[in-house]
PDB file of C-alpha atoms in Angstrom:
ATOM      1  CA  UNK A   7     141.117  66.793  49.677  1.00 55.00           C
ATOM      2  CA  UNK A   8     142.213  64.666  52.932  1.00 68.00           C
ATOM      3  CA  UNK A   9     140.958  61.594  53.869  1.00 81.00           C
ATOM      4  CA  UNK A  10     139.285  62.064  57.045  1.00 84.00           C
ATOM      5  CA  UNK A  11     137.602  59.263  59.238  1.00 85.00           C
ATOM      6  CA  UNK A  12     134.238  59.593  60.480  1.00 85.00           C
ATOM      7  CA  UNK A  13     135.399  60.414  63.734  1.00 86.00           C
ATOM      8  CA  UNK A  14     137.808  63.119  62.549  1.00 87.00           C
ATOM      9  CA  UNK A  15     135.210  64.535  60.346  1.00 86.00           C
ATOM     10  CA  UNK A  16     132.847  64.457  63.664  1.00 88.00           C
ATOM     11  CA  UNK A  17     135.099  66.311  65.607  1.00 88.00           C
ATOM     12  CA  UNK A  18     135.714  68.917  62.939  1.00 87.00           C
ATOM     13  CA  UNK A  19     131.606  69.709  62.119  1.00 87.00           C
ATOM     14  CA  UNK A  20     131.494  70.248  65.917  1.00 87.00           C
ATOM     15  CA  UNK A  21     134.149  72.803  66.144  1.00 86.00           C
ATOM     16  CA  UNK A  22     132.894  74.713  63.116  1.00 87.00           C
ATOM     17  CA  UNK A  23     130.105  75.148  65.016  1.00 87.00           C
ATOM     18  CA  UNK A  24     131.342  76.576  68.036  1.00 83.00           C
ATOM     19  CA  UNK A  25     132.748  79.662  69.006  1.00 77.00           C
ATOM     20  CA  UNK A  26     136.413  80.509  67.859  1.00 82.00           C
ATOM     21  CA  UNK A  27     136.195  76.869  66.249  1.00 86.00           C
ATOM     22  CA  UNK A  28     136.769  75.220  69.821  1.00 85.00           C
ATOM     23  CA  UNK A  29     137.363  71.267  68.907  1.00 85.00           C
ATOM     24  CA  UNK A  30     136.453  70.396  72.499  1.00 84.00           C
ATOM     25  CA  UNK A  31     134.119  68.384  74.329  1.00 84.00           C
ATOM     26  CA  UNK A  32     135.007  65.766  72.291  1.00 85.00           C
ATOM     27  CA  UNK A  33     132.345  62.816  71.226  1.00 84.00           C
ATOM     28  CA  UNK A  34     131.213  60.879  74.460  1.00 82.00           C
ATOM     29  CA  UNK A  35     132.291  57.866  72.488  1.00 82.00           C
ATOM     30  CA  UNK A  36     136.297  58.816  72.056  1.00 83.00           C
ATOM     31  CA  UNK A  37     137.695  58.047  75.367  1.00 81.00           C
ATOM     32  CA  UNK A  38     142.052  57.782  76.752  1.00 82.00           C
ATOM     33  CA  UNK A  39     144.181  56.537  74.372  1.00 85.00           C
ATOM     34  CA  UNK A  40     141.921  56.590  71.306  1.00 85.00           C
ATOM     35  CA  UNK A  41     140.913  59.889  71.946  1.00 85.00           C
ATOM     36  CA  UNK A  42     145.098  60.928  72.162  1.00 86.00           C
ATOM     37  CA  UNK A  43     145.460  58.704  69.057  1.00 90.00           C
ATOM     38  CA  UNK A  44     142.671  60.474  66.864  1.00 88.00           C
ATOM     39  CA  UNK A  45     143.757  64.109  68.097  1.00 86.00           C
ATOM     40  CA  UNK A  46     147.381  63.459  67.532  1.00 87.00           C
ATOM     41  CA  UNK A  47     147.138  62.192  64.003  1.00 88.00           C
ATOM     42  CA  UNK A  48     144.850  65.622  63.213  1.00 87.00           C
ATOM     43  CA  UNK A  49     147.250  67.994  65.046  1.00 88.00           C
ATOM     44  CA  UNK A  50     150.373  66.095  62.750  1.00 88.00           C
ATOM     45  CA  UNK A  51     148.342  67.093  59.495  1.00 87.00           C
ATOM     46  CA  UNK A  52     147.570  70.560  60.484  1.00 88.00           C
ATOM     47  CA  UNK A  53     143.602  69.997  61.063  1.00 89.00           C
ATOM     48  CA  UNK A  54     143.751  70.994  64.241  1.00 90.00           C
ATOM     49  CA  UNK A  55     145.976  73.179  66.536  1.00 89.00           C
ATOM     50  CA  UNK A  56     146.854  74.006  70.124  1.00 86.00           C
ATOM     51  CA  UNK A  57     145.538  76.858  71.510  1.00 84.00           C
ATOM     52  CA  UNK A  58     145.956  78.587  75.035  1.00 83.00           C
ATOM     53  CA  UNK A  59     142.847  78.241  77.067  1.00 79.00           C
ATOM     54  CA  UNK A  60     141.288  81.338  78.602  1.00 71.00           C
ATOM     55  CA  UNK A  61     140.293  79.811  82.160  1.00 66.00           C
ATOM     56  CA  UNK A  62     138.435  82.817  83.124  1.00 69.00           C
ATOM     57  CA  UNK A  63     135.760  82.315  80.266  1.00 70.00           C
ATOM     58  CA  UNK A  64     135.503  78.944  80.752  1.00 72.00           C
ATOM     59  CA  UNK A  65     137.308  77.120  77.476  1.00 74.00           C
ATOM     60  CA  UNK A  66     137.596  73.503  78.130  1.00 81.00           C
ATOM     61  CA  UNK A  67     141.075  72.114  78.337  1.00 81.00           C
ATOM     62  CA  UNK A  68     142.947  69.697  76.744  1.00 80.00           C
ATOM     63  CA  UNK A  69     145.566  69.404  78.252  1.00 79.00           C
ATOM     64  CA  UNK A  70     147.320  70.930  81.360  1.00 77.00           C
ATOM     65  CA  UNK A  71     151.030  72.621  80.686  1.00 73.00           C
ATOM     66  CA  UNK A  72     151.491  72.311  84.707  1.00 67.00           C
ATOM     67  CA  UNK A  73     151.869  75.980  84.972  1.00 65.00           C
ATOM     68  CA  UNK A  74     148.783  76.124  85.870  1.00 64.00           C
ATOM     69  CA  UNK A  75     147.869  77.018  82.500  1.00 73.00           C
ATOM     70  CA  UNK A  76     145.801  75.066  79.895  1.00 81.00           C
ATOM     71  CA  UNK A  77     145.955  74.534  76.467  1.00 84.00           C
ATOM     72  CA  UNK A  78     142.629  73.680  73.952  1.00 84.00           C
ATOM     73  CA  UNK A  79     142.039  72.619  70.470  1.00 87.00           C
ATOM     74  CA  UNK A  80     140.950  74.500  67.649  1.00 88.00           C
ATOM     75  CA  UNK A  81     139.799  73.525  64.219  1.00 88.00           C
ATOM     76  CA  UNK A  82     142.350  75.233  61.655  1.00 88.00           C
ATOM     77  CA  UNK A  83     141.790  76.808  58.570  1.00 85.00           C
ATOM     78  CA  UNK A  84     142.829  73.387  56.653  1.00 85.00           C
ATOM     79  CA  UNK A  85     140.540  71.340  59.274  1.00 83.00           C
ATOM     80  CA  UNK A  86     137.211  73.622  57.874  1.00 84.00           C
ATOM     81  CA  UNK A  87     138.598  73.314  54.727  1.00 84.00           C
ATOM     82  CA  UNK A  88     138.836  69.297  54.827  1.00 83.00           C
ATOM     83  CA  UNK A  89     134.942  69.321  55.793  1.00 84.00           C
ATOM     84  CA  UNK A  90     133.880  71.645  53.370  1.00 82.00           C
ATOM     85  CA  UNK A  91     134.085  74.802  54.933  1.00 80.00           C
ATOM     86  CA  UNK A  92     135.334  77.706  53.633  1.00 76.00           C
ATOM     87  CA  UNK A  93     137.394  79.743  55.958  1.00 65.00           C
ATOM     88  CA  UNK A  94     136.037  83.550  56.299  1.00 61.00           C
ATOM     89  CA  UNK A  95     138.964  85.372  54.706  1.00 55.00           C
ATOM     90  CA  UNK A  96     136.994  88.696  54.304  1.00 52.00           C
ATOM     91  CA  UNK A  97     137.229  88.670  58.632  1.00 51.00           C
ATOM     92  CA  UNK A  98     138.805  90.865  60.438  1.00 49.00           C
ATOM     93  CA  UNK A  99     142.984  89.971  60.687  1.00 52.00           C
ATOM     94  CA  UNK A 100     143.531  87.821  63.642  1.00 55.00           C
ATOM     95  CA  UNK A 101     143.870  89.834  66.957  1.00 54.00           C
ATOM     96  CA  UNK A 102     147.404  90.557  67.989  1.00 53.00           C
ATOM     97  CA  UNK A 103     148.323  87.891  70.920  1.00 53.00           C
ATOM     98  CA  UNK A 104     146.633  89.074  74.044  1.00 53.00           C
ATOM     99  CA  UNK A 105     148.828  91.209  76.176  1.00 55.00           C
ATOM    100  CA  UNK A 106     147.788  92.622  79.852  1.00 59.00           C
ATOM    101  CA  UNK A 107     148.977  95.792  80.666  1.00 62.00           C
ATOM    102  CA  UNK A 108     148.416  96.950  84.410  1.00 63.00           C
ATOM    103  CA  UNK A 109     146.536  99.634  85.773  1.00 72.00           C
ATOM    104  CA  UNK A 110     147.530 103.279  85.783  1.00 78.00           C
ATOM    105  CA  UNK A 111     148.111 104.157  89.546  1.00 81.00           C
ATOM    106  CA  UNK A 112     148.723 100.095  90.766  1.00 88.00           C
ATOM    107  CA  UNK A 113     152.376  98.862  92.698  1.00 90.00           C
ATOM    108  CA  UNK A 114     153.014  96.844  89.666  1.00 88.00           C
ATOM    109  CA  UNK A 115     153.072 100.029  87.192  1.00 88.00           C
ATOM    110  CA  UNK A 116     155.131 101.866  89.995  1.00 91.00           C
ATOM    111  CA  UNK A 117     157.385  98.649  89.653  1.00 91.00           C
ATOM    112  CA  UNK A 118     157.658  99.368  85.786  1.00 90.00           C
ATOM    113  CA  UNK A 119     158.021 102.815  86.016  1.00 91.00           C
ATOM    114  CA  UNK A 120     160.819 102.668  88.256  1.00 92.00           C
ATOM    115  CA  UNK A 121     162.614  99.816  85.924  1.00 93.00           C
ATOM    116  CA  UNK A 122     162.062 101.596  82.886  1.00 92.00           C
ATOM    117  CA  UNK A 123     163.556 104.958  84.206  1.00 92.00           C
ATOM    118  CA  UNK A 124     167.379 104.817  82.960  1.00 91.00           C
ATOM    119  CA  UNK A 125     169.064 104.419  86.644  1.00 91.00           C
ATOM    120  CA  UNK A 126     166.779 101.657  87.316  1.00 93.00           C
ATOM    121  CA  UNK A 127     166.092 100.701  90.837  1.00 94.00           C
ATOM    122  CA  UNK A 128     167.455  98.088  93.467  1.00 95.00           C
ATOM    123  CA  UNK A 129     165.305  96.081  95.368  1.00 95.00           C
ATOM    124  CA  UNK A 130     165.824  98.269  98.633  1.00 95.00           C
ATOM    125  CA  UNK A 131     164.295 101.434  96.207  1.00 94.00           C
ATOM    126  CA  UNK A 132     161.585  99.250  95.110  1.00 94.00           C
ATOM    127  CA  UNK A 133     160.628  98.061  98.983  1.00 95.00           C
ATOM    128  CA  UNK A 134     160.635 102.019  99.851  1.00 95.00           C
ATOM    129  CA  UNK A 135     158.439 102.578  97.083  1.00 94.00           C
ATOM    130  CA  UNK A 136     155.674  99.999  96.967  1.00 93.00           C
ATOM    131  CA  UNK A 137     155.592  98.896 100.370  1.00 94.00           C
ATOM    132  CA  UNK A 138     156.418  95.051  99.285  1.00 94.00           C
ATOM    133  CA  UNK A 139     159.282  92.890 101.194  1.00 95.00           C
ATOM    134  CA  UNK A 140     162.096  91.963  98.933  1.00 93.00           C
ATOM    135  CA  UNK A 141     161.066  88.440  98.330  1.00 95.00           C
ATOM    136  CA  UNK A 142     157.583  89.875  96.751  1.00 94.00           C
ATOM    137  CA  UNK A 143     159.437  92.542  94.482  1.00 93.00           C
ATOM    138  CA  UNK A 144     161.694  89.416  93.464  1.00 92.00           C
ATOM    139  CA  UNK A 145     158.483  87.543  92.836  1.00 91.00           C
ATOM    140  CA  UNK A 146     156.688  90.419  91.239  1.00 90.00           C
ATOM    141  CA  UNK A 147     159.832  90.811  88.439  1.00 90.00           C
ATOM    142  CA  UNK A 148     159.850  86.680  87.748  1.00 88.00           C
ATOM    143  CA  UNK A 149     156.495  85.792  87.697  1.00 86.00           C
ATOM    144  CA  UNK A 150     154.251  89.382  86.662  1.00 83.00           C
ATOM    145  CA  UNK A 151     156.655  90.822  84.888  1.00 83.00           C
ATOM    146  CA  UNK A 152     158.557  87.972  83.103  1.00 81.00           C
ATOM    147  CA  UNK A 153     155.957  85.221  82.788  1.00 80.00           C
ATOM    148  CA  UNK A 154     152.673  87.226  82.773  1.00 80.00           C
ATOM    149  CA  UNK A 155     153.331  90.235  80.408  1.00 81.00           C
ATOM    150  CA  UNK A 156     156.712  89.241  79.143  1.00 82.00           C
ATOM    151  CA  UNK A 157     158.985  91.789  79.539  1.00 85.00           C
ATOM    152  CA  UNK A 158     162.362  91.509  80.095  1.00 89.00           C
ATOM    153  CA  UNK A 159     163.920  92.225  83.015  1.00 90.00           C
ATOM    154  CA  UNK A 160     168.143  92.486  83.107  1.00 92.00           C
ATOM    155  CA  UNK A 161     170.431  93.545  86.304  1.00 92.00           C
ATOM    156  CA  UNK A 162     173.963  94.310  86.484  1.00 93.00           C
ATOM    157  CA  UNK A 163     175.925  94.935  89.703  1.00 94.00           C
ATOM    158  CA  UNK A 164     176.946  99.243  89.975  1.00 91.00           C
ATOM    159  CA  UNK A 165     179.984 100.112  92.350  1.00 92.00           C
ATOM    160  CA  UNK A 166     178.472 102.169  95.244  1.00 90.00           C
ATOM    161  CA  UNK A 167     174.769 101.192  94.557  1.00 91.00           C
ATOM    162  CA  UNK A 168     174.561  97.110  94.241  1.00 92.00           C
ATOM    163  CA  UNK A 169     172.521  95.283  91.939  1.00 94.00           C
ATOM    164  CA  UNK A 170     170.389  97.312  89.967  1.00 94.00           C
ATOM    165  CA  UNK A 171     167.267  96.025  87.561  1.00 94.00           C
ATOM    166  CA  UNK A 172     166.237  97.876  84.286  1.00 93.00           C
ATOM    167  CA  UNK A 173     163.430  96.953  81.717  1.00 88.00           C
ATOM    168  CA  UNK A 174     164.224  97.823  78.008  1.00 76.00           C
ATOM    169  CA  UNK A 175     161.054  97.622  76.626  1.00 58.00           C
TER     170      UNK A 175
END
């Protein structure tokens, strides 16, 4: 069984009690450095782990990965385990990571639509289309389509048609 100090044991009881195992707020009494010191030493033996924070439902934050994303701490199954907990293994299998697909009927599945289609489109067909300025189809493909729901987006340059962009997936 691991060795956990008081503090470490504190933080884990807490968690177990919270929703999804959150490990956050963290005791008013752990504070800057200490507080990077204690959470560092459980995240290198696996009691706790790093977890994207959903913003929108209000998950506190850990730490900030400047993308204007968040990430949070959760109690693992080991972290339970060190405290006595048993982890529910007769649950549900964990969700499949969260993926947003767009609404039927929006620009951004007209974007898709015309990138998945096996000519592609160009910007100029995508402008015509959606009513968007080239630097906001651009946009859309690099930050919606890439960052947000991760697919991938290639372009090659056709003879008589310029640079066309497709979507494999």
């Amino acid at each position: 069984m691991t060795q956990l100090s008081d503090t470490q044991a504190i933080i884990l009881s807490a968690a177990a009690q919270r929703p999804e195992h959150i490990a956050l707020p963290l005791p008013e009494s752990l504070r800057g450095g200490a507080a990077a010191k204690v959470i560092g030493a459980m995240l290198a033996k696996g009691l706790l782990e790093e977890a994207e924070a959903d913003m929108r439902k209000g998950e506190p934050v850990w730490r900030e990965t400047g993308d204007g994303h968040g990430v949070t701490l959760v109690a693992t199954n080991a972290g339970l385990a060190a405290i006595g907990i048993e982890p529910d293994t007769a649950a549900a299998p964990e969700p499949a990571p969260k993926t947003r697909t767009p609404r039927e009927g929006t620009k951004q599945a007209t974007l898709i639509a015309m990138l998945r289609a096996p000519d592609g489109a160009t910007i100029e067909e995508i402008m015509a289309a959606t009513g968007w300025q080239s630097h906001t189809v651009r946009g859309a493909m690099a930050g919606a389509l890439k960052k947000k729901l991760g697919l991938e987006v290639t372009s090659e340059k056709i003879e008589g048609r310029g640079r066309v962009y497709k979507m494999n997936n």
